[in-house]
């Protein structure tokens, strides 16, 4: 059994800021791999009449899906966790080759009060993996800056065709704690 | 080494695309993309040269964005095996306008003909069906190919999956453009979308 230290106290509102921004940018397809940090946003997406939430079996599927979505005229955003970024590496090559707008929102593990050592290696290299793959990285570390960071990321991804990842820091989300 | 009575890949793909109308065709990394080219270059052809395992998901994204258009993924057994989880994702979404045809020669033709899992163990039709794609079939005759080609245009009755056993003989390479941005912008243009 586990609970979230920070997020459990009060329901965070920053996922609503993300949802509102994605709506404003006419995002239609939202592939995701289930993740606790994204759970509220995923629920908003699934309840939405304009966005289509698409659960994946592995994150790389989402990169290919967004290439197809754009070819068919729709914008999308990929929701995943830092450990899933490693699953995407080869598929990320589609982004510069096809030159489609790519935005991904990544909840971080392994960087702030982490309990599980197995999360640390991928959490430590997430930013580097993106940068080596040609994806620009922006970071939101506290709730107050989420809206501005999302706005900037969505604008450069969709308007300037600049592949962008937003890392939602573990400090923002709250470290996962395990209790008996 | 080719087995007797297996279908010719070029004939299969030609039949699938013979009366394509508004269909968008997506090739898989490798020979299937060349087969689509051999059937005739087309503004709605998506040629994949990389991102192995992604063909079916590109098809899903496109099918969801354009629900009135038939979208047909034509890929190989090796490429489909690499993206097998995407069959579960498609089975969950059930896009009625998406079809997948696997050209199954039981080998990795691009890399020297190494044996693939479908030669002995993996049954892709079984996988697709078990992933929720009820309309999944094994094809071994041209009559079945032609029936599938017709079914693909019914955008309300999919998704559908076909595993077509083909001859493993090598055929002449007919290569399409490698410019990815050109490929997808040409499709977008044909669908009526402007460049950004």
CSV table of C-alpha atoms in Angstrom, one decimal:
chain,number,residue,atom,x,y,z
A,1,UNK,CA,0.0,0.0,0.0
A,2,UNK,CA,1.3,3.4,-0.8
A,3,UNK,CA,0.3,7.0,-0.6
A,4,UNK,CA,1.7,10.3,-1.8
A,5,UNK,CA,3.3,12.5,0.8
A,6,UNK,CA,2.5,16.0,-0.7
A,7,UNK,CA,-0.2,15.4,-3.2
A,8,UNK,CA,-2.4,13.5,-0.7
A,9,UNK,CA,-2.9,16.5,1.5
A,10,UNK,CA,-4.6,18.7,-1.0
A,11,UNK,CA,-5.6,17.8,-4.5
A,12,UNK,CA,-3.3,19.7,-6.8
A,13,UNK,CA,-4.8,22.2,-9.3
A,14,UNK,CA,-1.8,22.3,-11.7
A,15,UNK,CA,-3.2,19.4,-13.8
A,16,UNK,CA,-6.2,21.7,-14.5
A,17,UNK,CA,-3.8,24.3,-15.8
A,18,UNK,CA,-2.2,21.8,-18.1
A,19,UNK,CA,-5.6,20.6,-19.3
A,20,UNK,CA,-6.7,24.2,-20.0
A,21,UNK,CA,-3.6,24.9,-22.0
A,22,UNK,CA,-3.9,21.8,-24.0
A,23,UNK,CA,-7.5,22.7,-24.8
A,24,UNK,CA,-6.5,26.1,-25.9
A,25,UNK,CA,-4.0,24.7,-28.3
A,26,UNK,CA,-6.6,22.3,-29.8
A,27,UNK,CA,-4.9,19.1,-28.7
A,28,UNK,CA,-7.0,16.2,-29.7
A,29,UNK,CA,-5.1,12.9,-29.2
A,30,UNK,CA,-3.6,12.2,-25.8
A,31,UNK,CA,-1.7,8.9,-25.7
A,32,UNK,CA,-0.6,7.9,-22.3
A,33,UNK,CA,0.9,5.2,-20.1
A,34,UNK,CA,-0.9,5.2,-16.8
A,35,UNK,CA,1.0,7.1,-14.2
A,36,UNK,CA,0.0,8.4,-10.7
A,37,UNK,CA,1.5,11.9,-11.3
A,38,UNK,CA,-0.7,12.3,-14.4
A,39,UNK,CA,-3.8,10.6,-13.0
A,40,UNK,CA,-5.8,13.8,-12.6
A,41,UNK,CA,-4.9,15.1,-16.0
A,42,UNK,CA,-5.7,11.7,-17.6
A,43,UNK,CA,-9.1,11.7,-15.9
A,44,UNK,CA,-9.8,15.2,-17.3
A,45,UNK,CA,-8.8,14.0,-20.7
A,46,UNK,CA,-11.0,10.9,-20.5
A,47,UNK,CA,-14.0,13.1,-19.4
A,48,UNK,CA,-13.4,15.6,-22.2
A,49,UNK,CA,-15.6,15.7,-25.3
A,50,UNK,CA,-12.8,17.1,-27.5
A,51,UNK,CA,-9.8,15.1,-26.4
A,52,UNK,CA,-9.3,11.4,-27.0
A,53,UNK,CA,-7.3,9.6,-24.3
A,54,UNK,CA,-5.4,6.6,-25.7
A,55,UNK,CA,-3.8,4.2,-23.3
A,56,UNK,CA,-0.7,2.6,-24.6
A,57,UNK,CA,1.2,-0.6,-23.8
A,58,UNK,CA,4.5,1.1,-24.1
A,59,UNK,CA,5.5,4.8,-24.6
A,60,UNK,CA,7.1,4.4,-28.0
A,61,UNK,CA,3.7,3.7,-29.4
A,62,UNK,CA,2.7,7.2,-28.5
A,63,UNK,CA,5.5,8.8,-30.6
A,64,UNK,CA,4.3,6.9,-33.7
A,65,UNK,CA,0.7,7.6,-32.9
A,66,UNK,CA,1.3,11.3,-32.8
A,67,UNK,CA,3.1,11.2,-36.2
A,68,UNK,CA,-0.1,9.6,-37.6
A,69,UNK,CA,-2.3,12.0,-35.9
A,70,UNK,CA,-0.5,15.0,-37.4
A,71,UNK,CA,-0.5,13.4,-40.8
A,72,UNK,CA,-4.3,13.3,-40.4
A,73,UNK,CA,-4.5,16.9,-39.2
A,74,UNK,CA,-4.6,16.6,-35.4
A,75,UNK,CA,-2.3,17.7,-32.7
A,76,UNK,CA,-1.5,15.5,-29.7
A,77,UNK,CA,0.5,15.2,-26.6
A,78,UNK,CA,2.2,12.2,-25.0
A,79,UNK,CA,1.9,11.7,-21.3
A,80,UNK,CA,4.5,9.5,-19.6
A,81,UNK,CA,6.8,9.0,-16.7
A,82,UNK,CA,10.6,9.4,-16.8
A,83,UNK,CA,11.2,5.6,-16.9
A,84,UNK,CA,9.1,5.5,-20.1
A,85,UNK,CA,11.4,8.0,-22.0
A,86,UNK,CA,14.0,5.2,-22.3
A,87,UNK,CA,11.4,3.1,-24.1
A,88,UNK,CA,11.0,5.8,-26.8
A,89,UNK,CA,14.5,6.4,-28.0
A,90,UNK,CA,14.4,4.9,-31.5
A,91,UNK,CA,10.9,6.1,-32.2
A,92,UNK,CA,12.0,9.7,-31.3
A,93,UNK,CA,13.9,9.6,-34.6
A,94,UNK,CA,10.6,10.0,-36.4
A,95,UNK,CA,10.3,13.5,-35.1
A,96,UNK,CA,13.1,15.3,-36.9
A,97,UNK,CA,12.6,13.1,-40.0
A,98,UNK,CA,8.9,13.7,-40.3
A,99,UNK,CA,9.0,17.2,-38.8
A,100,UNK,CA,5.7,16.9,-36.9
A,101,UNK,CA,4.9,18.9,-33.8
A,102,UNK,CA,5.8,16.9,-30.7
A,103,UNK,CA,5.0,17.7,-27.1
A,104,UNK,CA,5.4,15.4,-24.2
A,105,UNK,CA,4.7,15.8,-20.5
A,106,UNK,CA,6.9,13.7,-18.3
A,107,UNK,CA,6.3,13.1,-14.6
A,108,UNK,CA,9.7,12.6,-12.9
A,109,UNK,CA,10.9,9.9,-10.7
A,110,UNK,CA,14.3,9.2,-9.2
A,111,UNK,CA,15.3,12.8,-8.5
A,112,UNK,CA,13.6,14.1,-5.3
A,113,UNK,CA,13.2,12.0,-2.2
A,114,UNK,CA,13.0,8.8,-4.2
A,115,UNK,CA,12.3,5.6,-2.3
A,116,UNK,CA,13.0,3.1,-5.1
A,117,UNK,CA,16.6,2.9,-6.3
A,118,UNK,CA,15.5,1.3,-9.6
A,119,UNK,CA,13.9,4.6,-10.6
A,120,UNK,CA,17.1,6.6,-10.2
A,121,UNK,CA,19.1,5.6,-13.3
A,122,UNK,CA,16.4,6.6,-15.9
A,123,UNK,CA,15.3,9.6,-13.8
A,124,UNK,CA,18.9,10.8,-13.8
A,125,UNK,CA,19.3,10.6,-17.6
A,126,UNK,CA,15.8,11.6,-18.8
A,127,UNK,CA,16.9,15.2,-19.7
A,128,UNK,CA,20.1,14.0,-21.4
A,129,UNK,CA,18.2,11.4,-23.4
A,130,UNK,CA,15.8,14.0,-24.7
A,131,UNK,CA,18.5,16.5,-25.6
A,132,UNK,CA,20.6,13.9,-27.4
A,133,UNK,CA,17.5,12.9,-29.3
A,134,UNK,CA,16.8,16.5,-30.4
A,135,UNK,CA,14.0,17.3,-28.0
A,136,UNK,CA,14.1,20.6,-26.1
A,137,UNK,CA,13.5,20.3,-22.4
A,138,UNK,CA,11.6,22.6,-20.1
A,139,UNK,CA,11.0,22.0,-16.5
A,140,UNK,CA,8.3,22.9,-13.9
A,141,UNK,CA,9.4,22.5,-10.3
A,142,UNK,CA,6.5,24.1,-8.5
A,143,UNK,CA,2.8,24.5,-9.0
A,144,UNK,CA,2.9,28.2,-9.6
A,145,UNK,CA,5.0,27.9,-12.8
A,146,UNK,CA,3.2,25.0,-14.4
A,147,UNK,CA,0.9,27.2,-16.4
A,148,UNK,CA,3.7,29.5,-17.9
A,149,UNK,CA,5.9,26.5,-18.7
A,150,UNK,CA,3.1,24.7,-20.4
A,151,UNK,CA,2.2,27.7,-22.4
A,152,UNK,CA,5.8,28.2,-23.6
A,153,UNK,CA,6.2,24.5,-24.4
A,154,UNK,CA,3.0,24.2,-26.3
A,155,UNK,CA,3.7,27.4,-28.3
A,156,UNK,CA,7.1,26.2,-29.4
A,157,UNK,CA,6.0,22.7,-30.1
A,158,UNK,CA,2.9,23.5,-32.1
A,159,UNK,CA,3.8,26.9,-33.6
A,160,UNK,CA,7.6,26.6,-34.1
A,161,UNK,CA,7.7,22.8,-34.7
A,162,UNK,CA,10.3,22.5,-32.0
A,163,UNK,CA,10.0,19.1,-30.3
A,164,UNK,CA,9.6,19.8,-26.6
A,165,UNK,CA,9.4,17.8,-23.4
A,166,UNK,CA,8.1,19.3,-20.1
A,167,UNK,CA,9.6,17.6,-17.1
A,168,UNK,CA,7.2,17.8,-14.2
A,169,UNK,CA,9.6,17.5,-11.3
A,170,UNK,CA,9.2,15.0,-8.6
A,171,UNK,CA,9.3,17.8,-6.1
A,172,UNK,CA,6.1,19.2,-7.8
A,173,UNK,CA,4.4,15.8,-7.8
A,174,UNK,CA,5.5,14.6,-4.5
A,175,UNK,CA,7.7,11.6,-3.8
A,176,UNK,CA,6.0,8.3,-3.7
A,177,UNK,CA,6.2,6.8,-0.2
A,178,UNK,CA,5.5,3.3,0.7
A,179,UNK,CA,3.9,2.3,4.0
A,180,UNK,CA,2.9,-1.0,5.4
B,1,UNK,CA,14.0,-20.8,-50.3
B,2,UNK,CA,10.4,-20.4,-51.1
B,3,UNK,CA,7.6,-22.7,-50.2
B,4,UNK,CA,5.1,-23.8,-52.9
B,5,UNK,CA,1.7,-22.1,-53.4
B,6,UNK,CA,2.5,-19.0,-51.4
B,7,UNK,CA,1.4,-15.6,-52.7
B,8,UNK,CA,3.5,-13.1,-54.5
B,9,UNK,CA,4.0,-10.0,-52.4
B,10,UNK,CA,3.8,-7.6,-55.3
B,11,UNK,CA,0.6,-9.2,-56.5
B,12,UNK,CA,-0.9,-9.0,-53.0
B,13,UNK,CA,-0.1,-5.3,-52.6
B,14,UNK,CA,-1.2,-4.4,-56.1
B,15,UNK,CA,-4.5,-6.1,-55.3
B,16,UNK,CA,-4.9,-4.3,-52.0
B,17,UNK,CA,-4.3,-0.9,-53.7
B,18,UNK,CA,-5.9,-1.6,-57.0
B,19,UNK,CA,-9.1,0.4,-56.5
B,20,UNK,CA,-7.9,2.5,-53.5
B,21,UNK,CA,-10.0,5.7,-54.0
B,22,UNK,CA,-9.4,7.9,-51.0
B,23,UNK,CA,-7.5,5.3,-49.0
B,24,UNK,CA,-4.3,6.2,-47.1
B,25,UNK,CA,-1.7,3.5,-47.2
B,26,UNK,CA,1.1,3.1,-44.7
B,27,UNK,CA,4.1,0.9,-45.4
B,28,UNK,CA,6.3,-0.8,-42.8
B,29,UNK,CA,10.0,-0.5,-42.6
B,30,UNK,CA,11.4,-2.7,-45.3
B,31,UNK,CA,10.1,-4.5,-48.3
B,32,UNK,CA,6.4,-3.6,-47.7
B,33,UNK,CA,7.2,0.1,-48.3
B,34,UNK,CA,8.9,-0.9,-51.6
B,35,UNK,CA,5.8,-3.0,-52.5
B,36,UNK,CA,3.5,0.0,-52.0
B,37,UNK,CA,5.9,2.0,-54.2
B,38,UNK,CA,5.9,-0.7,-56.9
B,39,UNK,CA,2.1,-0.6,-57.0
B,40,UNK,CA,2.4,3.1,-57.9
B,41,UNK,CA,3.5,6.3,-56.1
B,42,UNK,CA,0.6,8.1,-54.6
B,43,UNK,CA,0.1,11.3,-52.6
B,44,UNK,CA,-1.6,9.2,-49.9
B,45,UNK,CA,1.3,6.8,-49.4
B,46,UNK,CA,3.2,6.9,-46.1
B,47,UNK,CA,6.6,5.3,-46.7
B,48,UNK,CA,8.3,4.2,-43.5
B,49,UNK,CA,12.1,4.0,-43.6
B,50,UNK,CA,12.7,3.9,-39.8
B,51,UNK,CA,10.9,3.7,-36.5
B,52,UNK,CA,10.6,0.0,-36.8
B,53,UNK,CA,7.5,-1.3,-35.0
B,54,UNK,CA,5.6,2.0,-35.4
B,55,UNK,CA,3.6,1.4,-38.6
B,56,UNK,CA,0.4,0.2,-36.9
B,57,UNK,CA,0.4,3.1,-34.4
B,58,UNK,CA,0.9,5.6,-37.2
B,59,UNK,CA,-2.1,4.0,-38.8
B,60,UNK,CA,-4.1,4.3,-35.5
B,61,UNK,CA,-3.3,8.0,-35.1
B,62,UNK,CA,-4.3,8.7,-38.7
B,63,UNK,CA,-7.4,6.6,-38.5
B,64,UNK,CA,-8.6,8.4,-35.3
B,65,UNK,CA,-7.9,11.8,-36.9
B,66,UNK,CA,-9.7,10.9,-40.2
B,67,UNK,CA,-12.5,8.6,-39.2
B,68,UNK,CA,-14.2,8.7,-42.6
B,69,UNK,CA,-11.1,7.6,-44.5
B,70,UNK,CA,-10.0,4.0,-44.9
B,71,UNK,CA,-6.5,3.7,-43.5
B,72,UNK,CA,-4.6,0.6,-44.5
B,73,UNK,CA,-1.3,-0.4,-42.9
B,74,UNK,CA,0.7,-2.8,-45.0
B,75,UNK,CA,3.7,-4.2,-43.1
B,76,UNK,CA,5.9,-7.2,-42.7
B,77,UNK,CA,6.0,-9.9,-40.0
B,78,UNK,CA,9.2,-8.6,-38.4
B,79,UNK,CA,7.9,-5.1,-38.2
B,80,UNK,CA,4.6,-6.3,-36.7
B,81,UNK,CA,6.3,-8.5,-34.2
B,82,UNK,CA,8.3,-5.5,-32.9
B,83,UNK,CA,5.1,-3.5,-32.4
B,84,UNK,CA,2.9,-6.3,-31.2
B,85,UNK,CA,1.7,-4.3,-28.2
B,86,UNK,CA,0.1,-1.9,-30.6
B,87,UNK,CA,-2.4,-4.6,-31.5
B,88,UNK,CA,-3.7,-4.4,-28.0
B,89,UNK,CA,-3.9,-0.6,-28.2
B,90,UNK,CA,-5.8,-0.8,-31.4
B,91,UNK,CA,-8.0,-3.6,-30.1
B,92,UNK,CA,-8.9,-1.3,-27.2
B,93,UNK,CA,-9.7,1.7,-29.5
B,94,UNK,CA,-11.4,-0.3,-32.2
B,95,UNK,CA,-11.1,2.4,-35.0
B,96,UNK,CA,-13.6,1.1,-37.5
B,97,UNK,CA,-11.7,2.6,-40.5
B,98,UNK,CA,-8.3,1.0,-39.7
B,99,UNK,CA,-7.1,-2.2,-41.4
B,100,UNK,CA,-3.7,-3.9,-41.1
B,101,UNK,CA,-2.3,-6.4,-43.6
B,102,UNK,CA,0.8,-8.2,-42.7
B,103,UNK,CA,2.9,-9.7,-45.5
B,104,UNK,CA,4.3,-12.7,-43.7
B,105,UNK,CA,7.2,-14.4,-45.3
B,106,UNK,CA,8.4,-15.8,-42.0
B,107,UNK,CA,11.7,-14.0,-42.4
B,108,UNK,CA,13.6,-10.8,-42.0
B,109,UNK,CA,14.1,-10.1,-45.7
B,110,UNK,CA,16.0,-6.8,-45.3
B,111,UNK,CA,18.7,-8.3,-43.2
B,112,UNK,CA,19.6,-11.5,-44.9
B,113,UNK,CA,16.5,-13.6,-44.6
B,114,UNK,CA,16.8,-14.6,-40.9
B,115,UNK,CA,13.9,-16.7,-39.7
B,116,UNK,CA,11.2,-14.8,-37.9
B,117,UNK,CA,9.0,-16.0,-35.0
B,118,UNK,CA,6.1,-16.5,-37.3
B,119,UNK,CA,7.8,-19.4,-39.0
B,120,UNK,CA,7.4,-21.7,-36.0
B,121,UNK,CA,5.7,-20.2,-32.9
B,122,UNK,CA,4.0,-16.8,-33.3
B,123,UNK,CA,0.5,-16.7,-34.7
B,124,UNK,CA,-0.2,-13.1,-35.5
B,125,UNK,CA,-3.9,-13.7,-36.4
B,126,UNK,CA,-4.3,-15.3,-32.9
B,127,UNK,CA,-2.5,-12.3,-31.3
B,128,UNK,CA,-4.7,-9.8,-33.1
B,129,UNK,CA,-7.9,-11.6,-32.3
B,130,UNK,CA,-6.9,-12.1,-28.7
B,131,UNK,CA,-6.1,-8.3,-28.5
B,132,UNK,CA,-9.7,-7.5,-29.4
B,133,UNK,CA,-9.5,-7.2,-33.1
B,134,UNK,CA,-12.4,-9.6,-33.8
B,135,UNK,CA,-12.1,-9.3,-37.6
B,136,UNK,CA,-8.8,-11.0,-38.0
B,137,UNK,CA,-8.0,-13.6,-40.6
B,138,UNK,CA,-5.3,-15.7,-42.2
B,139,UNK,CA,-5.1,-15.3,-45.9
B,140,UNK,CA,-3.5,-17.7,-48.4
B,141,UNK,CA,-5.3,-17.1,-51.7
B,142,UNK,CA,-5.6,-14.1,-54.0
B,143,UNK,CA,-9.4,-14.4,-53.8
B,144,UNK,CA,-9.1,-13.7,-50.1
B,145,UNK,CA,-6.8,-10.8,-50.7
B,146,UNK,CA,-9.3,-9.3,-53.1
B,147,UNK,CA,-12.1,-9.7,-50.6
B,148,UNK,CA,-10.0,-8.1,-47.9
B,149,UNK,CA,-9.2,-5.2,-50.3
B,150,UNK,CA,-12.9,-4.6,-50.7
B,151,UNK,CA,-13.6,-4.8,-47.0
B,152,UNK,CA,-11.0,-2.2,-46.2
B,153,UNK,CA,-13.3,0.5,-47.7
B,154,UNK,CA,-16.1,-0.2,-45.2
B,155,UNK,CA,-15.0,2.4,-42.6
B,156,UNK,CA,-17.7,1.4,-40.2
B,157,UNK,CA,-16.9,-2.3,-39.7
B,158,UNK,CA,-13.3,-2.4,-38.7
B,159,UNK,CA,-10.7,-2.6,-37.3
B,160,UNK,CA,-9.6,-5.6,-39.3
B,161,UNK,CA,-6.4,-7.6,-39.5
B,162,UNK,CA,-5.1,-10.0,-42.1
B,163,UNK,CA,-2.0,-12.1,-42.1
B,164,UNK,CA,-1.1,-12.9,-45.7
B,165,UNK,CA,1.4,-15.8,-46.2
B,166,UNK,CA,3.7,-14.7,-49.0
B,167,UNK,CA,6.6,-16.2,-50.8
B,168,UNK,CA,10.0,-15.4,-49.3
B,169,UNK,CA,11.6,-14.8,-52.7
B,170,UNK,CA,13.5,-11.5,-53.0
B,171,UNK,CA,12.1,-9.1,-55.5
B,172,UNK,CA,13.5,-6.0,-57.2
B,173,UNK,CA,13.8,-3.1,-54.8
B,174,UNK,CA,11.7,-0.2,-55.9
B,175,UNK,CA,12.5,2.7,-53.6
B,176,UNK,CA,10.3,5.7,-52.8
B,177,UNK,CA,11.5,9.0,-51.6
B,178,UNK,CA,13.3,9.0,-48.3
B,179,UNK,CA,12.3,12.6,-47.3
B,180,UNK,CA,10.0,12.1,-44.4
B,181,UNK,CA,8.7,15.7,-44.1
B,182,UNK,CA,7.8,15.6,-47.8
B,183,UNK,CA,6.0,12.3,-47.4
B,184,UNK,CA,3.7,13.5,-44.6
B,185,UNK,CA,3.2,17.0,-46.0
B,186,UNK,CA,2.2,15.5,-49.3
B,187,UNK,CA,-0.5,13.5,-47.5
B,188,UNK,CA,-1.6,16.5,-45.5
B,189,UNK,CA,-1.8,18.6,-48.6
B,190,UNK,CA,-3.9,16.0,-50.3
B,191,UNK,CA,-6.2,15.9,-47.2
B,192,UNK,CA,-6.6,19.7,-47.5
B,193,UNK,CA,-4.3,20.9,-44.7
B,194,UNK,CA,-2.0,23.8,-45.3
B,195,UNK,CA,1.7,23.9,-44.2
B,196,UNK,CA,2.1,25.6,-40.9
